[in-house]
CSV table of C-alpha atoms in Angstrom, one decimal:
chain,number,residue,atom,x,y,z
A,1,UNK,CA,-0.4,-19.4,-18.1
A,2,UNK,CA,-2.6,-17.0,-20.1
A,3,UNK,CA,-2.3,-13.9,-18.0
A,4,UNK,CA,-4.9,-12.1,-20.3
A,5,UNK,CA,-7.7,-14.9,-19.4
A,6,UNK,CA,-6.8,-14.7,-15.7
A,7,UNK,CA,-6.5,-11.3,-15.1
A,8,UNK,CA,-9.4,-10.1,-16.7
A,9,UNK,CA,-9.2,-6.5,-16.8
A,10,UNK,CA,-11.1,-3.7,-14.3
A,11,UNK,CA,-11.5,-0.4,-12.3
A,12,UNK,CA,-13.1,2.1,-12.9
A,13,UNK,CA,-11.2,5.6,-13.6
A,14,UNK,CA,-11.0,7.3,-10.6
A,15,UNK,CA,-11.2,10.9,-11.6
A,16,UNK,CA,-12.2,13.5,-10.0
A,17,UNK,CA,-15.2,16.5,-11.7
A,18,UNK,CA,-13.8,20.2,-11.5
A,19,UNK,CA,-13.7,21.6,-8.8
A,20,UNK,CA,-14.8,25.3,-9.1
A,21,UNK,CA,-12.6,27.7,-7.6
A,22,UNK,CA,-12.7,28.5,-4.1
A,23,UNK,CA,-14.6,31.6,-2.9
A,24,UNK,CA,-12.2,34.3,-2.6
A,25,UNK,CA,-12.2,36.9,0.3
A,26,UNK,CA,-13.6,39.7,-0.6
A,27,UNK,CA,-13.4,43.7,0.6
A,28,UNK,CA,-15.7,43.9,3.5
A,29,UNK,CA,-13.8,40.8,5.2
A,30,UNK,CA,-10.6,43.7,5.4
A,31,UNK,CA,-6.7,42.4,5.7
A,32,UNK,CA,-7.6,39.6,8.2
A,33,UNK,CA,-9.3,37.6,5.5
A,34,UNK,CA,-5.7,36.7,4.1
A,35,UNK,CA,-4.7,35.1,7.3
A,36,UNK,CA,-8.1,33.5,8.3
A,37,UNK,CA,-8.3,31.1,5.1
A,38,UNK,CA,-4.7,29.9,6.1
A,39,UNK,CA,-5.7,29.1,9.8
A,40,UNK,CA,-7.4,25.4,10.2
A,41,UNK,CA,-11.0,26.2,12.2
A,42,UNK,CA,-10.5,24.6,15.0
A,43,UNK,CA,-6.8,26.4,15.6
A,44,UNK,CA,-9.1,29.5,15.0
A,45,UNK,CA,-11.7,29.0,17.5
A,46,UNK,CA,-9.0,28.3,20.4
A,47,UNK,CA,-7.9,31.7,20.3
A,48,UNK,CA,-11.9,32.5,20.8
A,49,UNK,CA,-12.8,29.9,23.4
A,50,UNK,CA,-15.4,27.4,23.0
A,51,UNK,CA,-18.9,27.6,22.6
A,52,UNK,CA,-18.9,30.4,20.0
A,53,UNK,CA,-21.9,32.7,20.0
A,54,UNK,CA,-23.0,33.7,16.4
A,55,UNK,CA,-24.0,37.1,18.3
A,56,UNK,CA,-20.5,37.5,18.9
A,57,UNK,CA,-18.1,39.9,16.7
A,58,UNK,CA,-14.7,41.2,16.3
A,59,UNK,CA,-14.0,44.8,16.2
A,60,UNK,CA,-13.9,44.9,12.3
A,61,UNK,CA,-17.5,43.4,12.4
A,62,UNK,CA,-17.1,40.1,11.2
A,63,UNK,CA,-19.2,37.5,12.9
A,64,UNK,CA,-16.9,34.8,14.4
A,65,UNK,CA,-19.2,31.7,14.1
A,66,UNK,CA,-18.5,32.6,10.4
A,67,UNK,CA,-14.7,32.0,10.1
A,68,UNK,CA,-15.2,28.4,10.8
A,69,UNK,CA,-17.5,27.7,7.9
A,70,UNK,CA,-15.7,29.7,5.7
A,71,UNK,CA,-12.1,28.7,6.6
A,72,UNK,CA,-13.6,25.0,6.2
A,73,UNK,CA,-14.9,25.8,2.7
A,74,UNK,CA,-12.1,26.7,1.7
A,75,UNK,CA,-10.2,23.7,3.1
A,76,UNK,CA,-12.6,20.9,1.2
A,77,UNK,CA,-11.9,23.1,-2.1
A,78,UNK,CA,-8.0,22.7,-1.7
A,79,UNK,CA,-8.4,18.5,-0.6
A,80,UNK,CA,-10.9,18.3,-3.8
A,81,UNK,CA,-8.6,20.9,-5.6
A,82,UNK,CA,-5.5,18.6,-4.5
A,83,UNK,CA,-7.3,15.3,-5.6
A,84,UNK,CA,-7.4,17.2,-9.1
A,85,UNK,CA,-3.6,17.8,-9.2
A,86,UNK,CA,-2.2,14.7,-8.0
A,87,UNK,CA,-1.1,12.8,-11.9
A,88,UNK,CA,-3.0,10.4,-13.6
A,89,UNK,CA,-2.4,6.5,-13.4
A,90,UNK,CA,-1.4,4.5,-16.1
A,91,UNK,CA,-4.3,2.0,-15.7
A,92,UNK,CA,-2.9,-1.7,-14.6
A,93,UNK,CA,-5.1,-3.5,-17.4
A,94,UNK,CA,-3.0,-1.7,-20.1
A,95,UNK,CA,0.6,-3.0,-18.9
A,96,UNK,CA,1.8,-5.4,-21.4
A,97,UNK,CA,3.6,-8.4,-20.8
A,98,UNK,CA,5.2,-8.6,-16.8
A,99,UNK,CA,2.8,-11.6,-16.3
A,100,UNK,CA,4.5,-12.5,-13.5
A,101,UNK,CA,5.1,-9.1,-11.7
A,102,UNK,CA,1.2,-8.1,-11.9
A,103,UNK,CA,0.1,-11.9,-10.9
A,104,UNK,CA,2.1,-11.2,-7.3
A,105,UNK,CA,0.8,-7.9,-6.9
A,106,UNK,CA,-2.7,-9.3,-7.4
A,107,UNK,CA,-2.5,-12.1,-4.8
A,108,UNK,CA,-1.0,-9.6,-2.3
A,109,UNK,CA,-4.4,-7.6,-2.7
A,110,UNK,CA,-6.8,-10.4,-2.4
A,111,UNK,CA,-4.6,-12.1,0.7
A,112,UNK,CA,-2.4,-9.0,2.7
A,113,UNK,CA,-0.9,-11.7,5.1
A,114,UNK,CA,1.0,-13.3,1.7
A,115,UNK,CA,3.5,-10.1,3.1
A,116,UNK,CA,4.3,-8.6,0.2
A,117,UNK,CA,6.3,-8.7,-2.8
A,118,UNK,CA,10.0,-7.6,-4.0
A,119,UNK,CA,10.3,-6.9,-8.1
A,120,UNK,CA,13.9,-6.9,-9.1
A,121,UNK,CA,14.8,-6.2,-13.0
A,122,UNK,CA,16.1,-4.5,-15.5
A,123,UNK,CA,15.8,-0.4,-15.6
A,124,UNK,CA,12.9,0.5,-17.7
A,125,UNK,CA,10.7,-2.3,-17.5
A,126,UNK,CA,7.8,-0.6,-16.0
A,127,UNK,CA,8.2,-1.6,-12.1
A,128,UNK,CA,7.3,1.6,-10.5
A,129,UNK,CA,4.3,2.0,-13.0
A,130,UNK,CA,2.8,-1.1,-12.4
A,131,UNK,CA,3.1,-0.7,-8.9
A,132,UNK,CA,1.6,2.3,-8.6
A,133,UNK,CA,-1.5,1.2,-11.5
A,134,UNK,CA,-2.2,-0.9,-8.7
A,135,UNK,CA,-4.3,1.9,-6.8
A,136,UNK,CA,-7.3,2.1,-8.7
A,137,UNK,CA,-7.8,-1.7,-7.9
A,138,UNK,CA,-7.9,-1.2,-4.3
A,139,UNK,CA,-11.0,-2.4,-2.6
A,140,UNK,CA,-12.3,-0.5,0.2
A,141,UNK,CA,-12.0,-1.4,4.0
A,142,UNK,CA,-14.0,-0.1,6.9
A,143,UNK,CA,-12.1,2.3,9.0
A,144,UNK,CA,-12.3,4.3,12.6
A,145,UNK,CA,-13.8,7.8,11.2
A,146,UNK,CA,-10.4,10.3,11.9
A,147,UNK,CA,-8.6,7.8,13.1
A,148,UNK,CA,-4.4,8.5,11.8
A,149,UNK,CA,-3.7,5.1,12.3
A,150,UNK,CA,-6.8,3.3,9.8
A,151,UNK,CA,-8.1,1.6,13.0
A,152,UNK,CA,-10.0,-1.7,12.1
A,153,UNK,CA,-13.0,-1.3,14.2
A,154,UNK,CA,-13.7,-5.3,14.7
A,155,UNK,CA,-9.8,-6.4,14.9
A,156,UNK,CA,-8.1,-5.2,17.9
A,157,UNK,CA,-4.6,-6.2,16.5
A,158,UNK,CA,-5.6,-3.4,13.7
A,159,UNK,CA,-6.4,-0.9,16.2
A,160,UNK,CA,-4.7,2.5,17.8
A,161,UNK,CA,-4.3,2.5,21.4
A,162,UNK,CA,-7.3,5.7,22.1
A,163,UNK,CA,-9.6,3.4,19.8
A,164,UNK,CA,-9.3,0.2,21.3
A,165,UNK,CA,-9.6,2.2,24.9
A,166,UNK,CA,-12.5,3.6,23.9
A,167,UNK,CA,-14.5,0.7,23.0
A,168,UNK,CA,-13.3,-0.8,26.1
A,169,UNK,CA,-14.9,1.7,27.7
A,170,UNK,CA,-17.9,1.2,25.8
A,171,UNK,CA,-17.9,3.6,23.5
A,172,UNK,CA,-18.6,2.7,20.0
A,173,UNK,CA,-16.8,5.1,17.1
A,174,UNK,CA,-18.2,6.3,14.0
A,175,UNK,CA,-17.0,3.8,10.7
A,176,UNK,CA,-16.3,5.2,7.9
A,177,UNK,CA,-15.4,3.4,4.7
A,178,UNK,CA,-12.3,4.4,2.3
A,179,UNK,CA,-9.9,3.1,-0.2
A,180,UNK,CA,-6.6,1.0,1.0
A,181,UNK,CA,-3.9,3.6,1.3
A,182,UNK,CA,-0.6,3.3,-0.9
A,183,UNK,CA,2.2,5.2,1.0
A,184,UNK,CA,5.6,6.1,-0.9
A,185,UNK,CA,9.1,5.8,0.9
A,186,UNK,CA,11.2,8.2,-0.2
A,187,UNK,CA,15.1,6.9,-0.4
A,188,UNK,CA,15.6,10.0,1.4
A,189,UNK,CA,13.1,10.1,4.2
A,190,UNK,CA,14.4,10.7,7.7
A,191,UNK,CA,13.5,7.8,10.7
A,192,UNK,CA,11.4,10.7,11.9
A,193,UNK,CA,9.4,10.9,8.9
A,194,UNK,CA,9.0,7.0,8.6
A,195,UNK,CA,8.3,6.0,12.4
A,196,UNK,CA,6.7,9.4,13.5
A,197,UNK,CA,8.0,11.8,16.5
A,198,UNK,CA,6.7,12.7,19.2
A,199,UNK,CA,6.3,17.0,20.6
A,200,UNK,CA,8.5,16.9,23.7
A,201,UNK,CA,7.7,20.5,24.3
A,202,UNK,CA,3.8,19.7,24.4
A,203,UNK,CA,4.6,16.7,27.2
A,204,UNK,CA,6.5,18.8,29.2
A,205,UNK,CA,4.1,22.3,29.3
A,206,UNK,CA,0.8,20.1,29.1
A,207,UNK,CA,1.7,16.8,30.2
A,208,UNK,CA,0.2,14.9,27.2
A,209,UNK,CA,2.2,12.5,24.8
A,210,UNK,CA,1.4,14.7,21.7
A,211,UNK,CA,2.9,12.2,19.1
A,212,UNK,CA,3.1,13.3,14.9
A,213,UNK,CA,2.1,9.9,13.1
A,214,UNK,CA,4.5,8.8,10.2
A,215,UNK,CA,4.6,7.2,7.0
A,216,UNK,CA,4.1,3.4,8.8
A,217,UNK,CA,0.8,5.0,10.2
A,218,UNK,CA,-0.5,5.8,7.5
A,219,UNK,CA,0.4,2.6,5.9
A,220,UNK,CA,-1.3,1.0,8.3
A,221,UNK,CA,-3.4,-1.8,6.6
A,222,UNK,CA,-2.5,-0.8,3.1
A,223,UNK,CA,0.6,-0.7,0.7
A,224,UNK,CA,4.2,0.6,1.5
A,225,UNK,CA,5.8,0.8,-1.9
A,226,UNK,CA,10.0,1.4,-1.4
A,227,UNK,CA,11.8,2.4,-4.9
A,228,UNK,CA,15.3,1.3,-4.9
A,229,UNK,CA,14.7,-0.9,-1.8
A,230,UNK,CA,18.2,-2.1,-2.3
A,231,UNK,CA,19.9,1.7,-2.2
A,232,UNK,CA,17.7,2.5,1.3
A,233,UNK,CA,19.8,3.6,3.8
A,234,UNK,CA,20.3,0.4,6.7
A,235,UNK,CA,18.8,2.0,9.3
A,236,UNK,CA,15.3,2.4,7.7
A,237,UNK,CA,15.6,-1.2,6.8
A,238,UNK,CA,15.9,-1.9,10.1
A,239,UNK,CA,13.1,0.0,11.7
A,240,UNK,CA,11.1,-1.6,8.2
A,241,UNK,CA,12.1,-5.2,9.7
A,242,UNK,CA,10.9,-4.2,12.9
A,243,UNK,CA,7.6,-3.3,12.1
A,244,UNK,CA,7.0,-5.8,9.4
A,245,UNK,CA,8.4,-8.7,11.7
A,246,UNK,CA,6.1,-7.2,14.9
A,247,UNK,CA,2.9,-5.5,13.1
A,248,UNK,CA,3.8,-2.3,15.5
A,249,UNK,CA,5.7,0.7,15.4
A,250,UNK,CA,7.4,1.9,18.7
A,251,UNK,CA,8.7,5.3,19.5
A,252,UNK,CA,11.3,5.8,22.2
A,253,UNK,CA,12.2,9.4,23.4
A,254,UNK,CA,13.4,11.1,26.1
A,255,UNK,CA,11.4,9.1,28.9
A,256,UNK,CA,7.8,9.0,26.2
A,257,UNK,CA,7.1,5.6,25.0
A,258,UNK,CA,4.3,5.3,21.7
A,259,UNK,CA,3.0,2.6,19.9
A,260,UNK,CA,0.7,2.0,17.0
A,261,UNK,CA,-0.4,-0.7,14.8
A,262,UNK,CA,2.1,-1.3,11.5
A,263,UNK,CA,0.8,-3.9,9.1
A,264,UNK,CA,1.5,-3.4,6.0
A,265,UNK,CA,2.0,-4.7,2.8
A,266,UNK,CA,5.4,-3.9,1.8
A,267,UNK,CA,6.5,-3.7,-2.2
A,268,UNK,CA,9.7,-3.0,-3.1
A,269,UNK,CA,11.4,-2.3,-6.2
A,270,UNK,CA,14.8,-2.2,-7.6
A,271,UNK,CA,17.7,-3.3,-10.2
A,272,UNK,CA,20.1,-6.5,-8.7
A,273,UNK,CA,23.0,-4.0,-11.0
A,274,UNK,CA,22.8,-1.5,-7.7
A,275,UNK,CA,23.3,-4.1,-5.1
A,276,UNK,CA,21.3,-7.3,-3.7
A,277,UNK,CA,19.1,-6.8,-0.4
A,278,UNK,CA,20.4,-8.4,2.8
A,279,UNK,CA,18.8,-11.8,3.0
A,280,UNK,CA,17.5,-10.6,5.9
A,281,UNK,CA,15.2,-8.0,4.3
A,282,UNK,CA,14.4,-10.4,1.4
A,283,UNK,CA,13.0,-13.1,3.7
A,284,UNK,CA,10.2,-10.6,4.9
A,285,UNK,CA,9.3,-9.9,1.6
A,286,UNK,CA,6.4,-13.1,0.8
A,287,UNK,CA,6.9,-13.2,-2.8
A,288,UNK,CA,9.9,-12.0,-5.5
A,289,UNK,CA,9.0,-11.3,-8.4
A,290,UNK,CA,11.9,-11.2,-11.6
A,291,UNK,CA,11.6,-8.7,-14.8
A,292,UNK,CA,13.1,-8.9,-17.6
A,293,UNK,CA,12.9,-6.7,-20.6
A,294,UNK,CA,10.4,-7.4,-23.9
A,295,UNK,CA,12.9,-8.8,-26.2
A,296,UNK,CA,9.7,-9.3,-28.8
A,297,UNK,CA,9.6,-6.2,-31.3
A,298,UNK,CA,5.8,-6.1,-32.3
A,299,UNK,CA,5.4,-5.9,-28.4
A,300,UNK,CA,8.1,-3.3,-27.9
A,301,UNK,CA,6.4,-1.3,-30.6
A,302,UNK,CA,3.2,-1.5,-28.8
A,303,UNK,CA,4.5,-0.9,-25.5
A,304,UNK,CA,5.6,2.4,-27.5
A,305,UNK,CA,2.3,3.4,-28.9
A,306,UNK,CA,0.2,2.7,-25.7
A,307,UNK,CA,2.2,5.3,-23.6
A,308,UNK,CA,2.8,8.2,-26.4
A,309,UNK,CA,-1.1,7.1,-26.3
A,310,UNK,CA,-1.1,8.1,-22.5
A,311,UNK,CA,0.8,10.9,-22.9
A,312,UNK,CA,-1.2,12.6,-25.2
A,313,UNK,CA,-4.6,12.5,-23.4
A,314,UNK,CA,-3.9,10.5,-20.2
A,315,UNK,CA,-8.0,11.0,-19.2
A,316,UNK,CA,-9.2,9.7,-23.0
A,317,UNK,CA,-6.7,6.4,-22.5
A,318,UNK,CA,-7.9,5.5,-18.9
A,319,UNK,CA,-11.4,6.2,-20.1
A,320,UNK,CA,-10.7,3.3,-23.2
A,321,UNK,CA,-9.4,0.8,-20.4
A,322,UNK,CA,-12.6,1.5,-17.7
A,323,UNK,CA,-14.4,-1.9,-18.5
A,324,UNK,CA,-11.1,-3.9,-18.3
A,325,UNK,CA,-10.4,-2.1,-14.7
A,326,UNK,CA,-13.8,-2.4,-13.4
A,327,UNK,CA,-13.8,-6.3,-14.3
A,328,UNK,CA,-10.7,-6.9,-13.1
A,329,UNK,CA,-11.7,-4.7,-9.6
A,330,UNK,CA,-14.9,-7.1,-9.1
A,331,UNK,CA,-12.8,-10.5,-9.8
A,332,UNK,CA,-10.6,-9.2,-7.0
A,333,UNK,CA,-13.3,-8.2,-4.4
A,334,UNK,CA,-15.2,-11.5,-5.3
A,335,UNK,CA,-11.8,-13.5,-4.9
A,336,UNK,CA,-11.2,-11.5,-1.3
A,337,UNK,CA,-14.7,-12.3,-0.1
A,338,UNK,CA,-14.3,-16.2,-1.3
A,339,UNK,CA,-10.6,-16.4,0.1
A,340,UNK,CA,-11.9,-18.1,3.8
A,341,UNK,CA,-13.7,-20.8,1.5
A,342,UNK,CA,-10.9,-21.9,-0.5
A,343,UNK,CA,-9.6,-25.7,0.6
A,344,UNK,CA,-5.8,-26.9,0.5
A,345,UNK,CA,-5.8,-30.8,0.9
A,346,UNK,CA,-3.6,-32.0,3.7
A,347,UNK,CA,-1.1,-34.7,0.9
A,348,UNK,CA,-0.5,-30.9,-0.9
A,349,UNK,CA,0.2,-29.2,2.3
A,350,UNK,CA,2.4,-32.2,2.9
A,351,UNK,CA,4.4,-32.0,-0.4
A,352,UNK,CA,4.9,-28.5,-0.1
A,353,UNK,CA,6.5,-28.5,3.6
A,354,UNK,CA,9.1,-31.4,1.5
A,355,UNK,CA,10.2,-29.0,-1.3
A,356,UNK,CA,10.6,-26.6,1.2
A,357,UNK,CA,12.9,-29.2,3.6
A,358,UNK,CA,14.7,-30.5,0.7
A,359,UNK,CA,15.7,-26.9,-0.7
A,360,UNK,CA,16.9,-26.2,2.7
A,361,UNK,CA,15.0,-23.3,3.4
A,362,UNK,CA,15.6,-21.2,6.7
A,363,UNK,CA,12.5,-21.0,8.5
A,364,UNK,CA,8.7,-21.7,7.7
A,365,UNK,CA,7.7,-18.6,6.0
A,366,UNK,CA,8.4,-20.2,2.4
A,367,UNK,CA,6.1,-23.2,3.6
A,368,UNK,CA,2.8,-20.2,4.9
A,369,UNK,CA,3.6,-18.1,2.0
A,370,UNK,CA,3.2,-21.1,-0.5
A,371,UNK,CA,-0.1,-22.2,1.2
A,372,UNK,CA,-1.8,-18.7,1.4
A,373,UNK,CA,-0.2,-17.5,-2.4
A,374,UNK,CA,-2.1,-20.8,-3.9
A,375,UNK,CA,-5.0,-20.5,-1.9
A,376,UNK,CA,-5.4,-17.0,-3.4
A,377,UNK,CA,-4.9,-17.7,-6.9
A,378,UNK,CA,-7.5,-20.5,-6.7
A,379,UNK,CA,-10.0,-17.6,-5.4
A,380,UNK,CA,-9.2,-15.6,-8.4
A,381,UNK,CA,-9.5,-18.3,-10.6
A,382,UNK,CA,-12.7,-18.7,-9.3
A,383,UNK,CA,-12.1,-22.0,-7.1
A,384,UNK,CA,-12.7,-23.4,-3.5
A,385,UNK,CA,-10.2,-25.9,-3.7
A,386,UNK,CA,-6.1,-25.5,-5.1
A,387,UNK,CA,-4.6,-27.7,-7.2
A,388,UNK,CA,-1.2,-29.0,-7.7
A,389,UNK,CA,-0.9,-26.4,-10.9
A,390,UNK,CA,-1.8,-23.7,-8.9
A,391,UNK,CA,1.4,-24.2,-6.5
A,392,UNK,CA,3.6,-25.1,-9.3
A,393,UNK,CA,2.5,-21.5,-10.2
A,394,UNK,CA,3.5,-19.7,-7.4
A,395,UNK,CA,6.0,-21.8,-5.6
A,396,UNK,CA,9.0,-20.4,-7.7
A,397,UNK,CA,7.8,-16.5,-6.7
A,398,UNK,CA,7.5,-17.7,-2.4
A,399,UNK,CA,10.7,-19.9,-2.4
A,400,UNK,CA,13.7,-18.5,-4.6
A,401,UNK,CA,15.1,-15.7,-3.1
A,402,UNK,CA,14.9,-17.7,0.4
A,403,UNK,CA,17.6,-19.9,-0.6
A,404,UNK,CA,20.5,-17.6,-1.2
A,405,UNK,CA,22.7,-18.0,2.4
A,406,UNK,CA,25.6,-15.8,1.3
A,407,UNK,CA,25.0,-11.9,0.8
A,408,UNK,CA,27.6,-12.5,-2.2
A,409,UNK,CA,25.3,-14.9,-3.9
A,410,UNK,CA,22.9,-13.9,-6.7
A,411,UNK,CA,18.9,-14.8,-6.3
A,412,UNK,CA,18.3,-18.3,-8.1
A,413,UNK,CA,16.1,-17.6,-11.4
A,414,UNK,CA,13.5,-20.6,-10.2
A,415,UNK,CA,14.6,-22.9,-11.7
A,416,UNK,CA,16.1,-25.5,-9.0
A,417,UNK,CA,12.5,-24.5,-7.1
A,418,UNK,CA,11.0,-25.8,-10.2
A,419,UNK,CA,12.9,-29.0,-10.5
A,420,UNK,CA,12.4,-30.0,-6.8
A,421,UNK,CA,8.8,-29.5,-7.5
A,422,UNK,CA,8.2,-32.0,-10.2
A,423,UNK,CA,10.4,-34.2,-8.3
A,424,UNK,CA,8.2,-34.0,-5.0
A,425,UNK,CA,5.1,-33.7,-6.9
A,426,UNK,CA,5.4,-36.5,-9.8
């Protein structure tokens, strides 16, 4: 398949205008200026009481309803300031090549409940960069306004506990809209980090569950990308298996019990030279994706050029690709919106559940995974209904790495998935 005729190409650069510099305290504010900018405004007011009267004053003179505007100037110039700072993205319509990497990645975005997709190649082939292109194609969803947890205000499965009391109660929270999150998982993050912990010394004084939301919070209906998913350590895999498998996150500790929607799409990454994944950990995984590196020199030489290109004046290259990224952003949001339409007939749905008997697969994730990875390609294509070239497209991606049985074993490349498909299907 042509990738370049499929994919299209698309988002607009996502970069941010100068900043100017923050205000900086100046004589009359005296030495407590230096500590006021690094309190947050509402810590500040606390220490006041609540309401604040402008009339009000410290000893030095400084009108206290002031320190929270200032303090919260100063905070939107560092999150604009850190916006700025945070590297440039090698845009995903300039990856060459990896056809089949960036076509599972795709169909992940337009249909979240494919469940992912693991990428296991050679070193150097561009894994982590194509992963992480993937952000400026991220369509926007409608969110609980402050809400840790990315709250989906019509889907109660998507929703924190204090939301979904809330509008039980009536109450009907401000929406906001943003950008599907992409959370990184360090190799080295601790459980705490990843599940979130909760402030024992806060339940015992004031008798609250005061709980510090992790990295599955805030991955919450978005992207959890794992580098080196085969070097985590096993017990983050397991807590990873636990929330993928449930759609929640549970925190146990001393006596406290918290839990928060985890549904996530989880990407991981790695080279099959460091070690396989259990076939636990690959069976949550919806899709595998194999790389291999360009053998072709006029491509390998152009790989070459396009990233000194980058290099040199990241913000010129993105700029060159904007057309390509916006095009390719509006076939995926028209392929989300048209997903519900598209049409499987019931002798396909048939012939699928047989190559997935006759491979022997464990379970009947390869058979849901097939169904929703081909209706999804049809929406990008552009089509209500899926045809038989559609699965022979994805099948190999949703099946393979379901049929190893033995840790010991190596993934098959595709190929008996592809021979029991024209078998079934002819």
């Amino acid at each position: 398949m042509n990738m370049a005729s499929l994919l299209g190409s698309s988002s607009a650069s996502i970069f941010a205008s100068r900043f100017p510099t923050s205000p900086s305290c100046n004589s009359s504010r005296l030495p407590i200026c230096s500590t006021l900018v690094q309190r947050n405004a509402r810590g500040f007011q606390g220490r006041f009481g609540t309401p604040i009267h402008k009339s009000r004053s410290s000893k030095f003179g400084i009108a206290v309803s002031n320190v929270a505007v200032d303090i919260k100037s100063v905070e939107q110039g560092q999150e604009l300031a850190s916006k700025e700072s945070q590297r440039p993205v090698y845009p995903f319509s300039a990856i060459v090549g990896q056809d089949e990497m960036k076509l599972c990645l795709l169909l992940n975005v337009i249909d979240p409940k494919i469940g992912g997709v693991m990428i296991m190649g050679d070193r150097g082939t561009g894994k982590s960069t194509t992963v992480r292109s993937l952000v400026d194609l991220l369509p926007e969803i409608l969110v609980v306004a402050g809400d840790p947890y990315n709250s989906d205000p019509e889907d109660p499965e998507s929703m924190g506990m204090d939301v979904r009391e809330r509008i039980m109660m009536g109450d009907k929270p401000p929406v906001v809209t943003s950008k599907i999150n992409m959370v990184d998982l360090p190799l080295g993050a601790t459980e705490d980090r990843v599940c979130g912990t909760i402030d024992i010394e806060k339940a015992l004084t004031e008798g609250v569950k005061a709980f510090e939301p992790g990295l599955l919070a805030k991955a919450n209906r978005g992207i959890l990308y794992v580098d080196e998913v085969n070097l985590l350590d096993d017990h983050l895999v397991d807590v990873l298996l636990d929330s993928a498998a449930s759609g929640w996150n549970t925190v146990e500790r001393e006596g406290i019990s918290i839990s928060h929607p985890a549904r996530f799409i989880l990407i991981g990454s790695g080279n099959p030279e460091e070690g396989e994944l259990r076939p636990q950990l690959l069976d949550r995984f919806g899709m595998h994706a194999q790389v291999g590196t360009v053998r072709d020199a006029e491509l390998r030489v152009k790989i070459v050029e396009e990233r000194a290109r980058f290099d040199k004046n990241p913000k010129e290259f993105r700029d060159s690709y904007k057309a390509e990224q916006e095009k390719l952003q509006s076939q995926i949001s028209s392929a989300r919106s048209s997903l519900s339409l598209v049409q499987i007939d019931q002798d396909l749905k048939v012939k699928i559940s047989r190559v997935c008997a006759e491979l022997n697969v464990d379970g009947l994730r390869g058979d849901i995974v097939t169904n929703r990875a081909a209706k999804a390609l049809a929406a990008l294509k552009g089509r209500d209904k899926v045809t038989a070239e559609d699965i022979a497209t994805v099948i190999p991606n949703c099946l393979r790495h379901r049929l190893r049985k033995d840790p010991l074993e190596s993934i098959d490349s595709g190929l008996l998935v592809i021979e029991k498909f024209y078998e079934v299907f002819s």
